[in-house]
mmCIF file of N, CA and C in Angstrom:
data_model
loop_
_atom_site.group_PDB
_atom_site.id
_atom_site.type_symbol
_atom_site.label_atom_id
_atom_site.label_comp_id
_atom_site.label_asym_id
_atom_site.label_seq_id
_atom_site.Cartn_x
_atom_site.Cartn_y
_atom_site.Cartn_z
ATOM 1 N N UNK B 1448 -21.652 87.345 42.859
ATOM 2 C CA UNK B 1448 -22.542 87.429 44.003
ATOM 3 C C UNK B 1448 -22.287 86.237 44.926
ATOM 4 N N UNK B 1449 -21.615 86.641 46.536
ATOM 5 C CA UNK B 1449 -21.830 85.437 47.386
ATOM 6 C C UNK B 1449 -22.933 84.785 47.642
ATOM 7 N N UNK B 1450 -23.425 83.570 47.877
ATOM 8 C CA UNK B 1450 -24.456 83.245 48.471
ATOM 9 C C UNK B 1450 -24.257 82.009 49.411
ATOM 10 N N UNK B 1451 -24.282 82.025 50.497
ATOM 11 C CA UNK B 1451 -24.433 81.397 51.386
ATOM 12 C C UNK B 1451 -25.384 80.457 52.356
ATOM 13 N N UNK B 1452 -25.851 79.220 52.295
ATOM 14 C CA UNK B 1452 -27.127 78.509 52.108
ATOM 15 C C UNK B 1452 -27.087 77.426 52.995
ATOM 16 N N UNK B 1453 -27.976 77.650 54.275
ATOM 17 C CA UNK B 1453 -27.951 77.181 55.795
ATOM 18 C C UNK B 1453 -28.726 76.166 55.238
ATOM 19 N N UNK B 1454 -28.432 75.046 55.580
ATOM 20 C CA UNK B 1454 -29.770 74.131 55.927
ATOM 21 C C UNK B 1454 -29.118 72.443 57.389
ATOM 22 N N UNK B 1455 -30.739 72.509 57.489
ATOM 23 C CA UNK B 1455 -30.169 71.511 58.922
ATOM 24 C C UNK B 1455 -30.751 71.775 60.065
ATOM 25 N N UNK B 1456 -31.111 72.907 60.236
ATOM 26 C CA UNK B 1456 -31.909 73.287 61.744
ATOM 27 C C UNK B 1456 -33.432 72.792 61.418
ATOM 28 N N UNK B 1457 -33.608 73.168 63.403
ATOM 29 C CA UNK B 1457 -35.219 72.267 63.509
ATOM 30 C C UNK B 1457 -34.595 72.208 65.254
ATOM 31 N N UNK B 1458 -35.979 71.637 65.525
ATOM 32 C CA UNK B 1458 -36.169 71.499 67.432
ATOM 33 C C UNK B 1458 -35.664 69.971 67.697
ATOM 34 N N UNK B 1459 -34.949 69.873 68.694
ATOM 35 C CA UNK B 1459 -34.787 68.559 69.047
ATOM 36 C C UNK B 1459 -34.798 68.697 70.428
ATOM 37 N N UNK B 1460 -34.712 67.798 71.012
ATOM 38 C CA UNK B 1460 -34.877 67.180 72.531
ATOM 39 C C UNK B 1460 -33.441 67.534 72.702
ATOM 40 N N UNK B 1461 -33.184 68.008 74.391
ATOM 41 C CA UNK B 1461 -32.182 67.950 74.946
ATOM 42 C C UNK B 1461 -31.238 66.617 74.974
ATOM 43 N N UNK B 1462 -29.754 66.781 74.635
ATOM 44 C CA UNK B 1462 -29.247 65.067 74.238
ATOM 45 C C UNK B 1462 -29.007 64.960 72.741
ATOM 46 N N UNK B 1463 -29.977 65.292 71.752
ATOM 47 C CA UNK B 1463 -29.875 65.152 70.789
ATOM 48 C C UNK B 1463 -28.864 65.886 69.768
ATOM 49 N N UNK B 1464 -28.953 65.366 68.658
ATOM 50 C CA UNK B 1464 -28.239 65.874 67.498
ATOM 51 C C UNK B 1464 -28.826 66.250 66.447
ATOM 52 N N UNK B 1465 -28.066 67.319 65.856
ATOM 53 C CA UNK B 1465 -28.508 68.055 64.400
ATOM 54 C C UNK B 1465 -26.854 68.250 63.981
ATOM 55 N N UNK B 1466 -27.173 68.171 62.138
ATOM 56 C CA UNK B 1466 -25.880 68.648 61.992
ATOM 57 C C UNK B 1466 -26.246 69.369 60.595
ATOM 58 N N UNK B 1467 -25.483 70.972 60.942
ATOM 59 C CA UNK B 1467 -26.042 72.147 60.020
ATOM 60 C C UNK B 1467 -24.924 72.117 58.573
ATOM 61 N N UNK B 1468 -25.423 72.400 57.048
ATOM 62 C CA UNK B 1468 -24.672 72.440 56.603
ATOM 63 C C UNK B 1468 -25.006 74.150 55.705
ATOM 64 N N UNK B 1469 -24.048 74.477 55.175
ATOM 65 C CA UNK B 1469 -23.898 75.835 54.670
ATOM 66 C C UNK B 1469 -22.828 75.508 53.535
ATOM 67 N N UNK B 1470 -23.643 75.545 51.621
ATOM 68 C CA UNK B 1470 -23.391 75.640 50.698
ATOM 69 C C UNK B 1470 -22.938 77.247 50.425
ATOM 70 N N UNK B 1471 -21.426 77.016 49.904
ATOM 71 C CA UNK B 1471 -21.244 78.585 49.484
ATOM 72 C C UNK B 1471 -20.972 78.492 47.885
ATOM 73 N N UNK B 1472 -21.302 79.887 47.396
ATOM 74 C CA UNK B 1472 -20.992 79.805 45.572
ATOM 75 C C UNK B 1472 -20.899 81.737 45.557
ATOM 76 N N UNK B 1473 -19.792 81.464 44.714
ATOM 77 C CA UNK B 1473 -19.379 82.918 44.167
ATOM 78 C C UNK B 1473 -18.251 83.477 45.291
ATOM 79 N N UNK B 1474 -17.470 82.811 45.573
ATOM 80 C CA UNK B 1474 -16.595 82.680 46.478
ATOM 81 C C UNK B 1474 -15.327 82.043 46.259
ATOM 82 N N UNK B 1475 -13.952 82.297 46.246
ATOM 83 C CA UNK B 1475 -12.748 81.450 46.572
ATOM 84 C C UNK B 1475 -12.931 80.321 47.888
ATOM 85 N N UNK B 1476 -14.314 79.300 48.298
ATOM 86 C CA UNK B 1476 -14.087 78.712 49.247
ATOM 87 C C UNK B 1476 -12.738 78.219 50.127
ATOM 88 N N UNK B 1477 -11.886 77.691 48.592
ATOM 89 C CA UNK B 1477 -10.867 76.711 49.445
ATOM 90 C C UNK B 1477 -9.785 77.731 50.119
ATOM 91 N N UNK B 1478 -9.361 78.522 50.091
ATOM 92 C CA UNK B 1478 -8.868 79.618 50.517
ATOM 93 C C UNK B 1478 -9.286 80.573 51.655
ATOM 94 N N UNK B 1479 -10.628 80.408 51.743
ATOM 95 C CA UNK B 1479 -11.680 81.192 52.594
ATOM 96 C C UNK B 1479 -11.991 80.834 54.104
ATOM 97 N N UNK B 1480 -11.805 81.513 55.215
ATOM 98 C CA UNK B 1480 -12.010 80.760 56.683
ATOM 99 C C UNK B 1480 -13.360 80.788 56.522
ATOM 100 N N UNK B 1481 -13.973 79.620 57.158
ATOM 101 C CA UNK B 1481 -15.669 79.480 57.039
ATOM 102 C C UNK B 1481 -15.897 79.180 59.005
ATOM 103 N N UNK B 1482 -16.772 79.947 59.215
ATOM 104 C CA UNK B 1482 -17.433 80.234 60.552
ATOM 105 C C UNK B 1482 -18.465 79.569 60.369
ATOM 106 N N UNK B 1483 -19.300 79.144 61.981
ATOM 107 C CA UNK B 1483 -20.974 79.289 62.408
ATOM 108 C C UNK B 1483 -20.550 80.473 63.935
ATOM 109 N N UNK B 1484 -21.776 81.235 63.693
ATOM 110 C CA UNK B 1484 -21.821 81.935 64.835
ATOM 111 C C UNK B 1484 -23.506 81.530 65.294
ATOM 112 N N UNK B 1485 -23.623 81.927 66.403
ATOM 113 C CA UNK B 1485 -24.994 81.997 66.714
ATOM 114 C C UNK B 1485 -25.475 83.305 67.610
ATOM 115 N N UNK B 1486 -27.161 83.930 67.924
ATOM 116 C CA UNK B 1486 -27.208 84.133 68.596
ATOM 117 C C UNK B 1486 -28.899 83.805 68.988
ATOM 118 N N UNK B 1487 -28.604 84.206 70.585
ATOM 119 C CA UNK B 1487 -30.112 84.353 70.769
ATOM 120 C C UNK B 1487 -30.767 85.459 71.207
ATOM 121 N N UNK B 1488 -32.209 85.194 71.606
ATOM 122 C CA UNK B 1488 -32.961 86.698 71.312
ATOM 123 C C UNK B 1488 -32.158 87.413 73.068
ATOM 124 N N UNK B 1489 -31.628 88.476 72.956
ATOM 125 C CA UNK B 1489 -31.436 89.493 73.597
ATOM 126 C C UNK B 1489 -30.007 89.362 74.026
ATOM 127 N N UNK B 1490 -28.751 88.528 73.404
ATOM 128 C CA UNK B 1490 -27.930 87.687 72.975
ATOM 129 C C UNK B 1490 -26.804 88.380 72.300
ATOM 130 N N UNK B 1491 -25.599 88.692 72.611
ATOM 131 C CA UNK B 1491 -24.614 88.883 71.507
ATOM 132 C C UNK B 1491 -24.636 87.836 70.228
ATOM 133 N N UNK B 1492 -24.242 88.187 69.362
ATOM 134 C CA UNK B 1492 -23.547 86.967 68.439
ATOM 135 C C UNK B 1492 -22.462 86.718 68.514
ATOM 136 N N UNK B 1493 -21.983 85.553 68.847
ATOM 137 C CA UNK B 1493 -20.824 84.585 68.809
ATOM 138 C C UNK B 1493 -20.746 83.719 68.229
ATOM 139 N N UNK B 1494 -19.079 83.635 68.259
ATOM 140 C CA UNK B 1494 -18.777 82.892 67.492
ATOM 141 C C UNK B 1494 -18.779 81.102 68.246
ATOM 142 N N UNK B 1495 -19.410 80.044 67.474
ATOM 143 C CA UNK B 1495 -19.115 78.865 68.032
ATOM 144 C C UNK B 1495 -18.301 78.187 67.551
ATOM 145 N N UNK B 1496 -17.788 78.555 66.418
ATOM 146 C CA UNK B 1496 -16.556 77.819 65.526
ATOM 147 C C UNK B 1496 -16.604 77.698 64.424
ATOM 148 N N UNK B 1497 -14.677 77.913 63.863
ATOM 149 C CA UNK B 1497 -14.355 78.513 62.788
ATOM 150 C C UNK B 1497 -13.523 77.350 62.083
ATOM 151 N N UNK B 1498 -13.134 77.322 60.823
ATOM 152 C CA UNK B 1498 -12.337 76.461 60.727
ATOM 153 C C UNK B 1498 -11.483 76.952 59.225
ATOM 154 N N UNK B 1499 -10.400 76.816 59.360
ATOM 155 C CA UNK B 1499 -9.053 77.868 58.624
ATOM 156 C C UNK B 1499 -9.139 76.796 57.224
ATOM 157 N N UNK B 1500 -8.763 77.305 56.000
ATOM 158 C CA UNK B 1500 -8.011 76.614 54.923
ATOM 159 C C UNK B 1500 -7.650 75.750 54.849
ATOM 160 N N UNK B 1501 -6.362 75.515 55.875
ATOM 161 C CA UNK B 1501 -5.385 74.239 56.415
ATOM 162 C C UNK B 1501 -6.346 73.205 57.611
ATOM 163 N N UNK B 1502 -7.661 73.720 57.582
ATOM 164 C CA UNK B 1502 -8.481 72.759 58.056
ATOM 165 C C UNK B 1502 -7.806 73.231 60.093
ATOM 166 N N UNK B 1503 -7.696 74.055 60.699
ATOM 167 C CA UNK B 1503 -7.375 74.106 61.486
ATOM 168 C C UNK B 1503 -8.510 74.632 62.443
ATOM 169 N N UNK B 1504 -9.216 74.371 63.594
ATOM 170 C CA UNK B 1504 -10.093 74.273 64.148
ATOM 171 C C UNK B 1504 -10.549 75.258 65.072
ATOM 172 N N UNK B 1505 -11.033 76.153 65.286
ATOM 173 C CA UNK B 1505 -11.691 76.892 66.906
ATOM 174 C C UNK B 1505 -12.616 77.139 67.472
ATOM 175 N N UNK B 1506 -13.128 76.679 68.757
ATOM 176 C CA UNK B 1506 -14.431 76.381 69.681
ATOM 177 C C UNK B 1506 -14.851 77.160 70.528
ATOM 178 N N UNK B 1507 -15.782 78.036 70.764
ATOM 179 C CA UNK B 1507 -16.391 78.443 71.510
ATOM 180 C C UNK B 1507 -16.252 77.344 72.849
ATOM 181 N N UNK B 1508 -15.614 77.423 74.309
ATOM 182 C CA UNK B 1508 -15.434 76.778 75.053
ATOM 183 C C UNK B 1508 -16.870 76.202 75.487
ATOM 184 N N UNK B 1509 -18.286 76.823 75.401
ATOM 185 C CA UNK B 1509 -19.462 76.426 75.498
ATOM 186 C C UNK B 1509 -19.817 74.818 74.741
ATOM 187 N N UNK B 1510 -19.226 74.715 73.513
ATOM 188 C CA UNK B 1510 -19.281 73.861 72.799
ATOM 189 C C UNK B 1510 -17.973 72.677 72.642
ATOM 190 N N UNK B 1511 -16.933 73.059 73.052
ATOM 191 C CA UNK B 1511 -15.641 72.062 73.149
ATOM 192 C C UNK B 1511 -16.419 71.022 73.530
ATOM 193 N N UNK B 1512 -15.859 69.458 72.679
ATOM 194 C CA UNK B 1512 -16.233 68.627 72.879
ATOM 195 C C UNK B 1512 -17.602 67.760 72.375
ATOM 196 N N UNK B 1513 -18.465 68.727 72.422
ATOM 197 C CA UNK B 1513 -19.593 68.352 71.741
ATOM 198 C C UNK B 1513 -20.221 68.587 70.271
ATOM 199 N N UNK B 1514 -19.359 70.320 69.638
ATOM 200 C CA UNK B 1514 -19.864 70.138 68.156
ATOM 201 C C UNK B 1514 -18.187 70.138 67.451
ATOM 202 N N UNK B 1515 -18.473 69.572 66.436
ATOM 203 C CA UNK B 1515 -17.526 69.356 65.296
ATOM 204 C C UNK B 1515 -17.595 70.474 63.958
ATOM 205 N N UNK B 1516 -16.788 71.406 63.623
ATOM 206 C CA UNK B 1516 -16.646 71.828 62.791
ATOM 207 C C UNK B 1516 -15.966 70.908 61.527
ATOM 208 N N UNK B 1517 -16.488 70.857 60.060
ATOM 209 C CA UNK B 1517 -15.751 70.486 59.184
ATOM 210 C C UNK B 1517 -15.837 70.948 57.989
ATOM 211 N N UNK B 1518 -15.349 71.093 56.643
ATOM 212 C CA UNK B 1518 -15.373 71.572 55.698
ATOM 213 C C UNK B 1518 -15.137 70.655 54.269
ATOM 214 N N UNK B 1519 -15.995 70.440 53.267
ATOM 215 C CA UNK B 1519 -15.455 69.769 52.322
ATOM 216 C C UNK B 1519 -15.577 71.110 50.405
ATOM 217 N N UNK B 1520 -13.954 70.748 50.572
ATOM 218 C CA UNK B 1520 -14.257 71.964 49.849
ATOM 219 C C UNK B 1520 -14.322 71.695 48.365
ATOM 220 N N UNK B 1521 -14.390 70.218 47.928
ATOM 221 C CA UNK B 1521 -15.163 69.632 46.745
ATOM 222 C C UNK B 1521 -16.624 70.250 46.305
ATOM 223 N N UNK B 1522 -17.473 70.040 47.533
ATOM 224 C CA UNK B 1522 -18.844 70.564 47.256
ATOM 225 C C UNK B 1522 -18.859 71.854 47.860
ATOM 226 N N UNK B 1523 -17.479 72.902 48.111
ATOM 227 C CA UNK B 1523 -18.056 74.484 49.093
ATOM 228 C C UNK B 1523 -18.607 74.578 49.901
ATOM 229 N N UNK B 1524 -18.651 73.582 50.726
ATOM 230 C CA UNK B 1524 -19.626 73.431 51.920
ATOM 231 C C UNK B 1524 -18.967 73.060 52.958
ATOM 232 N N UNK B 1525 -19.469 73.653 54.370
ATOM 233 C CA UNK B 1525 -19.165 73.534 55.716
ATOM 234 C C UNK B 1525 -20.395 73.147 56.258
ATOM 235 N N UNK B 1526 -19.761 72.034 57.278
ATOM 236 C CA UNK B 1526 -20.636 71.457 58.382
ATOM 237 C C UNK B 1526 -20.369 71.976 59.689
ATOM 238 N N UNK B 1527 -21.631 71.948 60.959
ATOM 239 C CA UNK B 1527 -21.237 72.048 61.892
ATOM 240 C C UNK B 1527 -22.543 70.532 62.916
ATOM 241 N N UNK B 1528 -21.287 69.481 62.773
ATOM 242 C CA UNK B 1528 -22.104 68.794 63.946
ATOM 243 C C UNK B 1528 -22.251 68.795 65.271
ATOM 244 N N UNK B 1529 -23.660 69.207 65.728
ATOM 245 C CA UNK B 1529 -24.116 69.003 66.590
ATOM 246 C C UNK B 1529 -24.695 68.051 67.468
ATOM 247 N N UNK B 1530 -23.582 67.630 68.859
ATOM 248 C CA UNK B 1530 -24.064 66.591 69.501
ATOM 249 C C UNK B 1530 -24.186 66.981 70.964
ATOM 250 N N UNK B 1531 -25.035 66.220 71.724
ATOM 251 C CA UNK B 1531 -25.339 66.303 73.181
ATOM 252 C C UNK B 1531 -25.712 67.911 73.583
ATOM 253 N N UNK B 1532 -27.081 67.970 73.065
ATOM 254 C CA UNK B 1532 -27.403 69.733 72.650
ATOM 255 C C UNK B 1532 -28.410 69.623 73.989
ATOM 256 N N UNK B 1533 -28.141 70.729 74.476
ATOM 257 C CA UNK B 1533 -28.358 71.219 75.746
ATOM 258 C C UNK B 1533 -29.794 72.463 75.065
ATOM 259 N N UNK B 1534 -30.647 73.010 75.919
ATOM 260 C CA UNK B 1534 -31.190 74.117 75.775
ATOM 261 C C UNK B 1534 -31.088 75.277 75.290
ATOM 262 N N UNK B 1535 -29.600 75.327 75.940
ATOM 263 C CA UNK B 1535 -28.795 76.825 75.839
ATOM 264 C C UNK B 1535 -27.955 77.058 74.887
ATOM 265 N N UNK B 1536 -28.415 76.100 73.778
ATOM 266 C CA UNK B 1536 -27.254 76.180 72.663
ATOM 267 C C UNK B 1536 -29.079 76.591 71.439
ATOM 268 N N UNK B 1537 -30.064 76.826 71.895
ATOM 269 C CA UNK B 1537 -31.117 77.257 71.437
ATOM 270 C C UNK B 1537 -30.598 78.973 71.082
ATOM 271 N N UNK B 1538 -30.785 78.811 69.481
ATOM 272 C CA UNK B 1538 -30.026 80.201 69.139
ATOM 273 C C UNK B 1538 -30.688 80.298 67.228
ATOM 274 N N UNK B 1539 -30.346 80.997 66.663
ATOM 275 C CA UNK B 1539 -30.304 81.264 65.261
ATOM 276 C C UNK B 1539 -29.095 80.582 65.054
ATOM 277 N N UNK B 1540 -28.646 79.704 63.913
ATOM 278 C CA UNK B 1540 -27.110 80.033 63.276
ATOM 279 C C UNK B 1540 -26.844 80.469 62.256
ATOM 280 N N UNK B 1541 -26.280 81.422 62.235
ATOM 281 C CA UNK B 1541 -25.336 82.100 60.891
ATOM 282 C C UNK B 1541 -23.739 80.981 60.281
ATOM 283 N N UNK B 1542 -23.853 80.938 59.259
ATOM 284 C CA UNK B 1542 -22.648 80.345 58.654
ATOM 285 C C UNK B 1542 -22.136 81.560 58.145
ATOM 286 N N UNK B 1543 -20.877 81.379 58.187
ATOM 287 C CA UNK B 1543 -20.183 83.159 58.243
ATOM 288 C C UNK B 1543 -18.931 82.270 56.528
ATOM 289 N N UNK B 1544 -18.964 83.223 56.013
ATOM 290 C CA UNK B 1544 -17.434 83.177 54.891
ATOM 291 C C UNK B 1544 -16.247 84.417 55.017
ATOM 292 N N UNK B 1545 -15.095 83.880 55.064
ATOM 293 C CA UNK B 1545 -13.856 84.908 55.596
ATOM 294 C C UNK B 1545 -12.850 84.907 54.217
ATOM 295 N N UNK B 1546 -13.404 85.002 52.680
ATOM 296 C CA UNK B 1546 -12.038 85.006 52.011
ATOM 297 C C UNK B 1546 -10.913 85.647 52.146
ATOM 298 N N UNK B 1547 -11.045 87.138 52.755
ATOM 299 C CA UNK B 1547 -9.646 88.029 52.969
ATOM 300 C C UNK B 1547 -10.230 88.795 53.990
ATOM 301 N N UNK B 1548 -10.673 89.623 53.227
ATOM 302 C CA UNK B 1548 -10.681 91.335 54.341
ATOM 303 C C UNK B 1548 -12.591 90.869 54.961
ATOM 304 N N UNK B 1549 -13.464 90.814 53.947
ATOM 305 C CA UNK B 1549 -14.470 91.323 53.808
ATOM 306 C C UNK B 1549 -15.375 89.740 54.657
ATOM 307 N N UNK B 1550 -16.474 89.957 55.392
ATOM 308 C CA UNK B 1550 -17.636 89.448 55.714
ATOM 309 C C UNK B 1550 -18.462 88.766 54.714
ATOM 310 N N UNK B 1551 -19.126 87.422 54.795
ATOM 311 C CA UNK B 1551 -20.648 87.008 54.133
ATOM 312 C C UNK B 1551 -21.514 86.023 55.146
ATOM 313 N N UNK B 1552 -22.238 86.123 54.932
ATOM 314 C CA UNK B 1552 -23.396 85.665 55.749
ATOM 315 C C UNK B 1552 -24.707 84.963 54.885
ATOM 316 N N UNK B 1553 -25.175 83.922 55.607
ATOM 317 C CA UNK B 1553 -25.933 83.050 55.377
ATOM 318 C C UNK B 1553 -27.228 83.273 55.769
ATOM 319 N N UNK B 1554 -28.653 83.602 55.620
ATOM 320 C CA UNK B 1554 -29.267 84.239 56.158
ATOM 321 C C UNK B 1554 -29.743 83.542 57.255
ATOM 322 N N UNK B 1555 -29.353 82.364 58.055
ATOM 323 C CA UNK B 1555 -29.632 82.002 59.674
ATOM 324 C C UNK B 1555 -30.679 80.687 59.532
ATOM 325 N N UNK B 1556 -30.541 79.618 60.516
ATOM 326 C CA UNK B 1556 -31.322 78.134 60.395
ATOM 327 C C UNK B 1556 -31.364 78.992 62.350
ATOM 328 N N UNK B 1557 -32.671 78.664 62.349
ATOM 329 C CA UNK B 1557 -33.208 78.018 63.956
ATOM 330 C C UNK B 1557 -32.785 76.684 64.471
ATOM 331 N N UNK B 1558 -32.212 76.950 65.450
ATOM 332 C CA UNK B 1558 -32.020 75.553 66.188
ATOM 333 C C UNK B 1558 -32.938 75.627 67.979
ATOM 334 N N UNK B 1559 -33.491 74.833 67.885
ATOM 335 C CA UNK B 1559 -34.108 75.421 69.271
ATOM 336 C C UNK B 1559 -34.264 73.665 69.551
ATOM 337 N N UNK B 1560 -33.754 73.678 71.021
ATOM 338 C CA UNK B 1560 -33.802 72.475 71.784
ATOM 339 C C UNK B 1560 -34.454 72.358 72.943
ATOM 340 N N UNK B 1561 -35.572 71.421 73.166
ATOM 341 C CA UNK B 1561 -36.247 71.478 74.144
ATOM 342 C C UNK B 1561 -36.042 70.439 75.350
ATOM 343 N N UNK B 1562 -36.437 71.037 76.833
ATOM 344 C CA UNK B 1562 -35.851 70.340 77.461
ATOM 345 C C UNK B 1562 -36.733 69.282 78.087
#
């Protein structure tokens, strides 16, 4: 059984920082591409960034520059730091797991930033 386990969200002030982490178990992690997507209410879900095996990186251009994807795959866990958080990055996040073919999902942290 995957399980996938958000923690880290909460409201902060525009400017500020949060940084989300997502414990995975029952999974090939180190092998596995690990995502955050987000969305908000009336909102596609997107992706804000992914980060490959070989540790290789990709950003939602909304976010270039300001959040950091990382992965430590000692403890199965992916980070996504969040810095210089704007309003509009006020969303749910999903931490996503990619071992091969198939989807897992984290059941979602609130991040909501006020301005």
């Amino acid at each position: 059984q995957v399980q996938l386990v958000e923690s880290g969200g909460g409201l902060v002030q525009a400017g500020g920082s949060l940084r989300l982490s997502c414990a995975a178990s029952g999974v090939l992690f180190s092998v596995s591409v690990m995502g955050w997507y987000r969305q908000a209410p009336g909102k596609q879900r997107e992706l804000v960034a992914s980060i490959t095996s070989d540790v290789r990186t990709n950003y939602a251009d909304s976010v270039k520059g300001r959040f950091t994807i990382s992965r430590d795959n000692a403890k199965n866990t992916v980070y996504l730091q969040m810095n210089s958080l704007k309003p509009e990055d006020t969303a749910v996040y999903y931490c996503n797991c990619k071992p091969w073919a198939r989807d897992y999902w984290g059941q979602g942290t609130q991040v909501t930033v006020s301005s």
